[in-house]
XYZ file of C-alpha atoms in Angstrom:
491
model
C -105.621 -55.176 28.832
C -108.934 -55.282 30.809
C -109.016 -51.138 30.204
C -109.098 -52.669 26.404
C -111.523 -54.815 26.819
C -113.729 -52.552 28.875
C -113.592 -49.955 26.065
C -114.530 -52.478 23.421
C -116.877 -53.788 25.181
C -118.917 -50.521 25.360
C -118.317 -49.832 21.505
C -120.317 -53.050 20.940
C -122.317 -51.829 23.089
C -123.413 -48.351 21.266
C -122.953 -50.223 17.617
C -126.131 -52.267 18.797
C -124.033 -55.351 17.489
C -125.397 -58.745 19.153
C -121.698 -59.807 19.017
C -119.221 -60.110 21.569
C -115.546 -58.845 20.702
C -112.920 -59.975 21.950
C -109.243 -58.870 22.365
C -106.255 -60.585 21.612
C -104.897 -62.978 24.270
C -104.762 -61.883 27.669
C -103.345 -62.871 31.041
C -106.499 -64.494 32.651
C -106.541 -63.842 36.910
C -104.696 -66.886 37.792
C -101.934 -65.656 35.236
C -102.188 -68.446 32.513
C -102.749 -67.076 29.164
C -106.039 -67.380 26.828
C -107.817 -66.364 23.800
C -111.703 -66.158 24.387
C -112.229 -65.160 20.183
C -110.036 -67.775 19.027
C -111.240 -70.592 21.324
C -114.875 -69.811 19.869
C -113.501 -69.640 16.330
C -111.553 -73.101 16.479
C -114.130 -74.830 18.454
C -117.365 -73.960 16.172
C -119.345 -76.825 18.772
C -118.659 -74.861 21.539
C -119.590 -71.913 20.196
C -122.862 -72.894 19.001
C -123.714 -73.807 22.954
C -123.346 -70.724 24.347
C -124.549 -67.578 23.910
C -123.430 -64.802 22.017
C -122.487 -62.418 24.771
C -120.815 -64.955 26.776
C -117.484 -63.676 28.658
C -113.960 -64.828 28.243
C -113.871 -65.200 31.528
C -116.500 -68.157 31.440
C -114.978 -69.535 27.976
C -111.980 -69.542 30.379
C -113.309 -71.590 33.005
C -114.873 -73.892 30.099
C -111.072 -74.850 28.728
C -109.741 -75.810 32.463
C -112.940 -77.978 33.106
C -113.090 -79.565 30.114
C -111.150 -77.960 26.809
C -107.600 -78.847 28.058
C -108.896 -82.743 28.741
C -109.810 -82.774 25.394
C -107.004 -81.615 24.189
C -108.359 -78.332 22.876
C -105.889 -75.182 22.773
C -106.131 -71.868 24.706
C -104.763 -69.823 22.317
C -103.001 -69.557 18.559
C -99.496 -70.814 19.981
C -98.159 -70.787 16.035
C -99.199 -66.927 16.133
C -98.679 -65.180 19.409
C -95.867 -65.988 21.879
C -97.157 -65.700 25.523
C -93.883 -63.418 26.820
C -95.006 -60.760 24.425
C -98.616 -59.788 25.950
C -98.943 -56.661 27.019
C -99.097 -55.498 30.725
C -101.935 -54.605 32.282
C -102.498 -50.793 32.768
C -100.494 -50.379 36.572
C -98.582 -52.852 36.490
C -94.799 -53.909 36.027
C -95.194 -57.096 35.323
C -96.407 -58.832 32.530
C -97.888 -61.897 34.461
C -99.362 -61.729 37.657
C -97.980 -64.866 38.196
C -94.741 -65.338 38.327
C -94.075 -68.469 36.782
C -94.156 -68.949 32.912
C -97.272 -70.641 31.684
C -97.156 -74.090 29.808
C -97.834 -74.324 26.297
C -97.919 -78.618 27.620
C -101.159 -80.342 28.362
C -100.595 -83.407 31.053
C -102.380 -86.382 30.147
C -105.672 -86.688 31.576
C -106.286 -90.010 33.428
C -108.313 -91.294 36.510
C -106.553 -92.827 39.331
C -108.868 -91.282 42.366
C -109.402 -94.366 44.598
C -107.431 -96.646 43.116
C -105.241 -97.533 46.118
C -108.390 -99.451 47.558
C -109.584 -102.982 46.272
C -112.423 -103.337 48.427
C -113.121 -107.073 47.036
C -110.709 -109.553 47.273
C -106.868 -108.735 45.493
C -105.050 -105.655 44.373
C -104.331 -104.696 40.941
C -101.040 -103.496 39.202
C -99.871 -99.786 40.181
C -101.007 -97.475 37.022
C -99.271 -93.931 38.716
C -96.191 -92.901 40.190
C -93.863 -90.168 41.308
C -90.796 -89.315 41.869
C -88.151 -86.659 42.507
C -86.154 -86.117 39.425
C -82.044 -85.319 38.769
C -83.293 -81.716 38.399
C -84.867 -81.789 42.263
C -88.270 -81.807 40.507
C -91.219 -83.875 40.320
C -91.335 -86.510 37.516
C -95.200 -88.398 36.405
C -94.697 -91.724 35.349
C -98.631 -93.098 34.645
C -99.522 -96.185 32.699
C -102.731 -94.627 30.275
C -105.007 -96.057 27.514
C -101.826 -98.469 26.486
C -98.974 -95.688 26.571
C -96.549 -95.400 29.372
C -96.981 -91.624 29.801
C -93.853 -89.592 31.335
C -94.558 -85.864 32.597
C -91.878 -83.325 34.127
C -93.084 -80.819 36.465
C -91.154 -77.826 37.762
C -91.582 -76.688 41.810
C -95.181 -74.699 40.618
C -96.944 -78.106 39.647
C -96.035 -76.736 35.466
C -95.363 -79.723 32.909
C -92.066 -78.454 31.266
C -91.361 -81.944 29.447
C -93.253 -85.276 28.180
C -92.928 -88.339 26.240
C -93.884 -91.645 25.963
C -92.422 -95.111 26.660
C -93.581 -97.579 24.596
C -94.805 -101.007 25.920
C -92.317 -103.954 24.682
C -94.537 -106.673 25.799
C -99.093 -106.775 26.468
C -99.295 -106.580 29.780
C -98.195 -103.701 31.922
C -96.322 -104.349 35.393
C -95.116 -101.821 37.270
C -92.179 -98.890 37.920
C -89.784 -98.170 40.032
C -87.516 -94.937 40.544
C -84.015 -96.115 41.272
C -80.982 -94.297 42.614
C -78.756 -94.523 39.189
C -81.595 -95.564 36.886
C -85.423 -96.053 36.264
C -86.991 -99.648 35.360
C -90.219 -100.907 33.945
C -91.478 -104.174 34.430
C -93.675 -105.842 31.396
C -95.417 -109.382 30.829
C -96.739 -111.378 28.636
C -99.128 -114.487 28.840
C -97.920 -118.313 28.319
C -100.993 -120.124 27.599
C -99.032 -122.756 26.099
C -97.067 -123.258 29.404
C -93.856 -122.908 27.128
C -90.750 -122.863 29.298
C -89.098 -121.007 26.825
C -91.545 -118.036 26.163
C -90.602 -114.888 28.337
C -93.286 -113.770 30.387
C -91.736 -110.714 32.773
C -88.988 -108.739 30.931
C -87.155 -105.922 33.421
C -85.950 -103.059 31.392
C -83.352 -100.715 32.366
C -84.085 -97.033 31.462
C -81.131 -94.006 32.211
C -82.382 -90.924 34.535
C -83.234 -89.250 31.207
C -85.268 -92.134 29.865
C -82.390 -93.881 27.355
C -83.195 -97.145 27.100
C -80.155 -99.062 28.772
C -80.727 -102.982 28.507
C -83.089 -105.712 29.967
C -83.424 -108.975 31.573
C -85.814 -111.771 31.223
C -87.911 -114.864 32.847
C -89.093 -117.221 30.991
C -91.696 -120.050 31.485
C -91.160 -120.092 35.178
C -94.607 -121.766 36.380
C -96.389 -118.947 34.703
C -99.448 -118.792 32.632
C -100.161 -114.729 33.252
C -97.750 -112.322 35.404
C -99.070 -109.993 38.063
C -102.095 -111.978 38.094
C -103.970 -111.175 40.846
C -101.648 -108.727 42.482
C -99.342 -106.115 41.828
C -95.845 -105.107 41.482
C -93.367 -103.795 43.698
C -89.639 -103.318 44.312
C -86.845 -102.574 46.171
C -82.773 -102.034 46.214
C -79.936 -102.332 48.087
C -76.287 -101.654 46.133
C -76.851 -103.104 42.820
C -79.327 -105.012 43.008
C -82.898 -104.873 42.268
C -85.493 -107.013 44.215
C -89.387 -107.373 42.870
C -91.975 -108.791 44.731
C -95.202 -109.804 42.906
C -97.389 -112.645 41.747
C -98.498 -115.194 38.699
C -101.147 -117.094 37.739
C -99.147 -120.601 37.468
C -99.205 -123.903 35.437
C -102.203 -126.118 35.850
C -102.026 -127.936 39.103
C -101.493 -131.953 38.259
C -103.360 -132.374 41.621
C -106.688 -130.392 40.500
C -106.000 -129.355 36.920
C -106.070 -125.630 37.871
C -104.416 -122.738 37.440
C -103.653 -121.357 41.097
C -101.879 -118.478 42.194
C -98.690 -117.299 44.159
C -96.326 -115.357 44.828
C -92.828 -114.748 43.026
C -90.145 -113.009 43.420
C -86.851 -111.734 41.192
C -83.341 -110.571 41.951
C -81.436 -108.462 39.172
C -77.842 -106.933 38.942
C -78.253 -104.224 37.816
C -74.922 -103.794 36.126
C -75.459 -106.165 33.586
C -79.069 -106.831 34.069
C -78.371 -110.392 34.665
C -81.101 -112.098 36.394
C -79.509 -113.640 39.377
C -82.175 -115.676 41.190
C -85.687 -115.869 41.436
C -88.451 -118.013 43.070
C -91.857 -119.297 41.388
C -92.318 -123.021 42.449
C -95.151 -124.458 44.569
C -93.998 -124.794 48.030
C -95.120 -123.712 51.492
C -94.490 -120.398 53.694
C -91.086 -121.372 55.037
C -88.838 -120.351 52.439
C -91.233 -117.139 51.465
C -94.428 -118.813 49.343
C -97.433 -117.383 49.685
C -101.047 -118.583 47.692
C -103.346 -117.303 46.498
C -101.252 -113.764 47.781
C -103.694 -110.711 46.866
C -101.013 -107.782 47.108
C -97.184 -108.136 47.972
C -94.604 -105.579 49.338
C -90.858 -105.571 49.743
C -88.455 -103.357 51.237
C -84.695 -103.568 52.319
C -84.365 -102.843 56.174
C -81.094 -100.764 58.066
C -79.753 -104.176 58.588
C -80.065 -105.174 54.750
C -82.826 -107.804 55.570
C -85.185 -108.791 52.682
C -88.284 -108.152 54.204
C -91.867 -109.108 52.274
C -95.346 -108.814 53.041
C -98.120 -110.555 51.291
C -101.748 -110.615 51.955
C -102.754 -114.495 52.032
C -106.012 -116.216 51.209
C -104.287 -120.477 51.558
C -101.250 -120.870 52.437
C -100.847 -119.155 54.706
C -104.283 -117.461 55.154
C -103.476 -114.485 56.992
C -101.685 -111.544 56.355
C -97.954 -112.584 57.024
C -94.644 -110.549 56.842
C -91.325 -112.237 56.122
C -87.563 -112.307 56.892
C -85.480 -113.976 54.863
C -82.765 -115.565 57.251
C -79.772 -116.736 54.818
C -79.956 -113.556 52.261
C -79.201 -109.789 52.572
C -79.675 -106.949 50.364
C -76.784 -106.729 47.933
C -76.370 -110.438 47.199
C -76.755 -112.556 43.787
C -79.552 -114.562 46.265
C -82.459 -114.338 48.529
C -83.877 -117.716 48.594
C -83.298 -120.063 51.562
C -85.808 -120.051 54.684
C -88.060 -116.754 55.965
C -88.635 -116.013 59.749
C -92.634 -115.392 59.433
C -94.974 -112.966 61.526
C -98.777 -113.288 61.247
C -100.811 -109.917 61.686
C -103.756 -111.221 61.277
C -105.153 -114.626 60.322
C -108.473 -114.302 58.536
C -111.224 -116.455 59.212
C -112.575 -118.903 56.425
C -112.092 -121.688 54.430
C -108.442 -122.277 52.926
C -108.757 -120.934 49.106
C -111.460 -118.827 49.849
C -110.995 -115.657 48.108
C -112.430 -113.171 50.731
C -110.397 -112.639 53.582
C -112.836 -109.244 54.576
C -109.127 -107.231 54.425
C -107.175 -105.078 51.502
C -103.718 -104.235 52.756
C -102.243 -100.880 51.436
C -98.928 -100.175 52.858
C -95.440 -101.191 54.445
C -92.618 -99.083 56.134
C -89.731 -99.274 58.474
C -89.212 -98.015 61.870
C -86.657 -97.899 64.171
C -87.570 -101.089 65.813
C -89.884 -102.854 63.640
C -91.970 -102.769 60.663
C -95.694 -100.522 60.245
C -98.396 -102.294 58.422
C -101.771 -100.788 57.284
C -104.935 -102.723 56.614
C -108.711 -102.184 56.343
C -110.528 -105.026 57.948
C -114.152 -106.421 58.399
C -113.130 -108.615 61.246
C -113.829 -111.748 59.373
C -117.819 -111.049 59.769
C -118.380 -109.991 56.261
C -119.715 -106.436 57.210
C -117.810 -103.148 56.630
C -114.215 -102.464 57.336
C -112.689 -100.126 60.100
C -108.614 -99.123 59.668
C -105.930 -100.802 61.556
C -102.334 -100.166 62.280
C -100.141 -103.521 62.537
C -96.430 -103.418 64.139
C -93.906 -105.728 63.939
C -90.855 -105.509 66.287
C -87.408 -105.998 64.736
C -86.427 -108.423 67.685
C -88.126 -111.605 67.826
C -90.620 -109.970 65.051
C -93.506 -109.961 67.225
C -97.058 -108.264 65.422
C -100.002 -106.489 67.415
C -102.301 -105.153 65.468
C -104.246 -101.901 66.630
C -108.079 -101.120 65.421
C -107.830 -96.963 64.329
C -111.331 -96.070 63.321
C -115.119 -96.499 65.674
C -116.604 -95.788 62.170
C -117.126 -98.545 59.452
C -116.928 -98.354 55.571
C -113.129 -97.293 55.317
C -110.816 -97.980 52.274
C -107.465 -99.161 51.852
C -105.244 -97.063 53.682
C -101.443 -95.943 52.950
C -98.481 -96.038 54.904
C -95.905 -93.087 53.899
C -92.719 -92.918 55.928
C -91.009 -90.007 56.560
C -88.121 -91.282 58.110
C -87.074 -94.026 60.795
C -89.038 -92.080 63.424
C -92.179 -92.695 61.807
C -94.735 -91.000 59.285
C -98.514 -90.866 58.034
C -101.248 -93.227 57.696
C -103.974 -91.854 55.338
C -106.791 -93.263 54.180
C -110.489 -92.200 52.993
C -113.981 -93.682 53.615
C -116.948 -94.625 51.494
C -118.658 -91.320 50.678
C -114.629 -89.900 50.040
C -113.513 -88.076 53.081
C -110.141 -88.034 53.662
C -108.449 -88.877 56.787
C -104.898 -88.959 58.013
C -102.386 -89.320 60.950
C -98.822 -89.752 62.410
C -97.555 -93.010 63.563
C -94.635 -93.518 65.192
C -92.219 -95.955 65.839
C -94.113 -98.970 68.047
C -97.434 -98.775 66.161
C -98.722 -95.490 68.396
C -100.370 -92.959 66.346
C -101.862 -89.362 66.786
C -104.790 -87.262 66.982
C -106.768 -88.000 63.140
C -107.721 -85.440 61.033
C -109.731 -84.593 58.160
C -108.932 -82.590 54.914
C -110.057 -81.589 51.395
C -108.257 -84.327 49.878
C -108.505 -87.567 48.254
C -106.525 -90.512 47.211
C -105.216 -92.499 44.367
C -102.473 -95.643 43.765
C -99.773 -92.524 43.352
C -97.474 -93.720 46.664
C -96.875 -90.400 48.010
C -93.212 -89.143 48.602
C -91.182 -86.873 50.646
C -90.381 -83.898 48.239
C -88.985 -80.841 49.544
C -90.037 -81.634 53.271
C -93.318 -82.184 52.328
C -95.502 -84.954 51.842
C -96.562 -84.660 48.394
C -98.736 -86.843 45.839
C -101.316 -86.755 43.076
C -105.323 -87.181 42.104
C -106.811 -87.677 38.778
C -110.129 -88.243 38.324
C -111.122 -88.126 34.394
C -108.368 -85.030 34.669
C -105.398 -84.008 34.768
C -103.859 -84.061 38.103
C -104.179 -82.675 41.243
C -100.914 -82.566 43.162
C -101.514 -82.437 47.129
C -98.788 -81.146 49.002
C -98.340 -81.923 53.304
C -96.261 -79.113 55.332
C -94.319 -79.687 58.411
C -97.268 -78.508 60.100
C -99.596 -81.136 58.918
C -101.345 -78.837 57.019
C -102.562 -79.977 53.198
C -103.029 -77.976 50.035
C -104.069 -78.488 46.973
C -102.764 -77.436 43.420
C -104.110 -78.323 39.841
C -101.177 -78.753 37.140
C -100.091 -75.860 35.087
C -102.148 -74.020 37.483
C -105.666 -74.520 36.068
């Protein structure tokens, strides 16, 4: 093929045209396929920007920065089947690379950063992953109003996609069960109807077939996720979600504050079998205003929350509940409570100086990770918090001598411990082991970068993904702490 080319090329050449020529599609260097004559030809506004002897090889690099985000093809996929090309002269294979190009475009989106709220509450979780039935990688992303789902094979290649559609306005988050996927939708209640649904659950197979759904209605909410985010957990059948709502109008003040709520769902029948959105204090699990909420299901099946106060309480506080475990219709009853840190300020007032970004088991206790200012208003440093199992006692551990650090992650790897990332103002990336008892290791730096994408363990790896006005970037860490980097579909 590039003997062709060459050989053209000079023909041109001694014709005196001005004109490039092209050959038919050909196996670019990092093996995808592309067609430098027909890109110019169906993309006339292109064409008329560069100039006339420009190579395929730069028309190339045009469609992976910025044709294949717009949605723009690489070659006549109607006319020309990519196993057919022909080899180049030498070689025994038709591709250089091994795996089979994708005639699928992922979705481009931008979730770069978006783990870090660096004023005063979270938002809903817009990207996720998870390890398919097939042992792949699966892209669930919330995008422009669709709920976009993307299967990728070991290489980082979209094979599949389709869309969900939204069943109510407002989107609230995802999770990736054991037997099935759910997706959690609101709706406002300006009307402060206690009949209107507001958070509808819906139960999805492993192959997307929509299965059934339960609902809350009026439950002291005006808007769901207000505020906050979503996130869930499970233990048996049951699914627990943690997150927050924008409530009736206070008849002390006439307001509309904001909590904390939480939901319990079988998820057999999708009956909703308990949930919790009245005003009351800390001792049976409130939490207002809370700016971001986690939940997981400990080795002992203990509910166990964490919320990041700005009232009551204001602190960051984790919870126990004491008369529920994972598995059961309820949680609600009393909580054991452990304060990390309690932030400064007036009660109500919206800036604690923290953003809390993630939540993990150990052993023997419970990891927490948190940027701080240290109630002083200036920048934040990063800080590890640990919580003991026994007696749940917190110390909290100061990470970084250098200020202006975002919202870290937490990402287990197993009882014995796990990562702590995180990335600072002008974008480097940073990242760690912990281990069990809050200790961590020596920090390092990589060419890397975050999003709200939790990352997972995938193959013994570490592994998550970037967009920034793209399509993704899918990071990968080894055994040996090492990280690379790969672009979908290879681009």
């Amino acid at each position: 093929m590039k003997k062709k080319l060459l050989i053209t090329a000079l023909a041109v050449m001694l014709l005196g045209s001005s004109f490039p020529v092209y050959a038919a599609p050909e196996c670019m260097a990092d093996g995808n396929i592309f067609d430098a004559e027909w890109y110019l030809d169906q993309n006339p506004d292109i064409a008329a920007v560069f100039p006339a002897d420009v190579s395929a090889e730069v028309l190339y690099q045009h469609y992976i920065a910025y044709g294949a985000q717009e949605g723009r093809a690489p070659y006549n996929a109607a006319a020309f089947d990519p196993a057919n090309i022909l080899p180049d002269p030498g070689t025994s294979n038709n591709v250089p690379n091994t795996t089979i190009p994708s005639n699928l475009l992922p979705a481009v989106s931008r979730n770069r950063d978006m783990q870090n709220y660096s004023y005063n509450w979270a938002n809903t979780i817009k990207s996720y992953l998870y390890e398919n039935q097939t042992g792949a990688l699966t892209r669930v992303e919330f995008i422009n109003g669709q709920i976009v789902v993307e299967d990728y094979d070991s290489d980082f290649y979209l094979r599949s996609n389709r869309t969900i559609p939204m069943e109510l306005s407002i989107w609230g988050g995802f999770y990736a069960g054991d037997k099935y996927n759910f997706v959690v939708f609101g709706q406002e209640n300006p009307s402060q109807d206690n009949g209107k649904e507001v958070i509808r659950v819906v139960k999805y197979s492993k192959d997307w077939k929509r299965l059934g759904q339960t609902s809350l209605r009026g439950a002291n909410t005006t808007v769901p996720f207000a505020a906050g985010t979503v996130r869930c957990a499970e233990y048996g059948d049951y699914l627990y979600i943690r997150t927050c709502h924008e409530m009736y109008a206070s008849s002390r003040d006439g307001r509309n504050h904001q909590a904390n709520m939480t939901l319990a769902v079988r998820q057999s029948d999708m009956a909703l079998t308990d949930s919790y959105h009245i005003v009351m204090n800390s001792s049976v699990g409130y939490v207002s205003h809370s700016f971001n909420q986690f939940v997981l299901i400990d080795q002992n099946k203990n509910i166990v929350t964490l919320d990041h106060g700005d009232a009551y309480p204001r602190s960051l506080v984790l919870m126990r509940y004491k008369g529920a475990k994972g598995g059961s219709d309820k949680f609600s009853g009393g909580v054991e409570n452990s304060t990390l840190v309690a932030f400064p300020g007036t009660i109500g007032d919206n800036y604690t100086g923290a953003s809390v970004g993630g939540f993990a088991e150990t052993a023997n206790g419970f990891i927490t990770s948190f940027n701080y200012d240290g109630g002083n208003h200036g920048t934040r440093e990063i800080y590890i918090g640990y919580t003991s199992k026994a007696g749940l006692n917190s110390t909290v551990t100061r990470i970084t001598e250098s200020a202006g650090m975002q919202t870290p992650i937490v990402v287990p790897t197993g009882l014995d411990g796990g990562y702590l990332m995180w990335t600072d103002a002008v974008g480097t990336f940073y990242y760690t082991r912990y281990a069990d008892g809050g200790t961590i290791g020596a920090i390092a730096t990589a060419d890397a970068a975050l999003s709200d994408c939790q990352p997972i363990v995938h193959n013994g790896e570490v592994v998550w993904y970037v967009t920034d006005n793209s399509i993704p970037t899918f990071y990968r860490l080894d055994a040996s702490t090492m990280i690379t980097k790969t672009t979908a579909n290879g681009l």
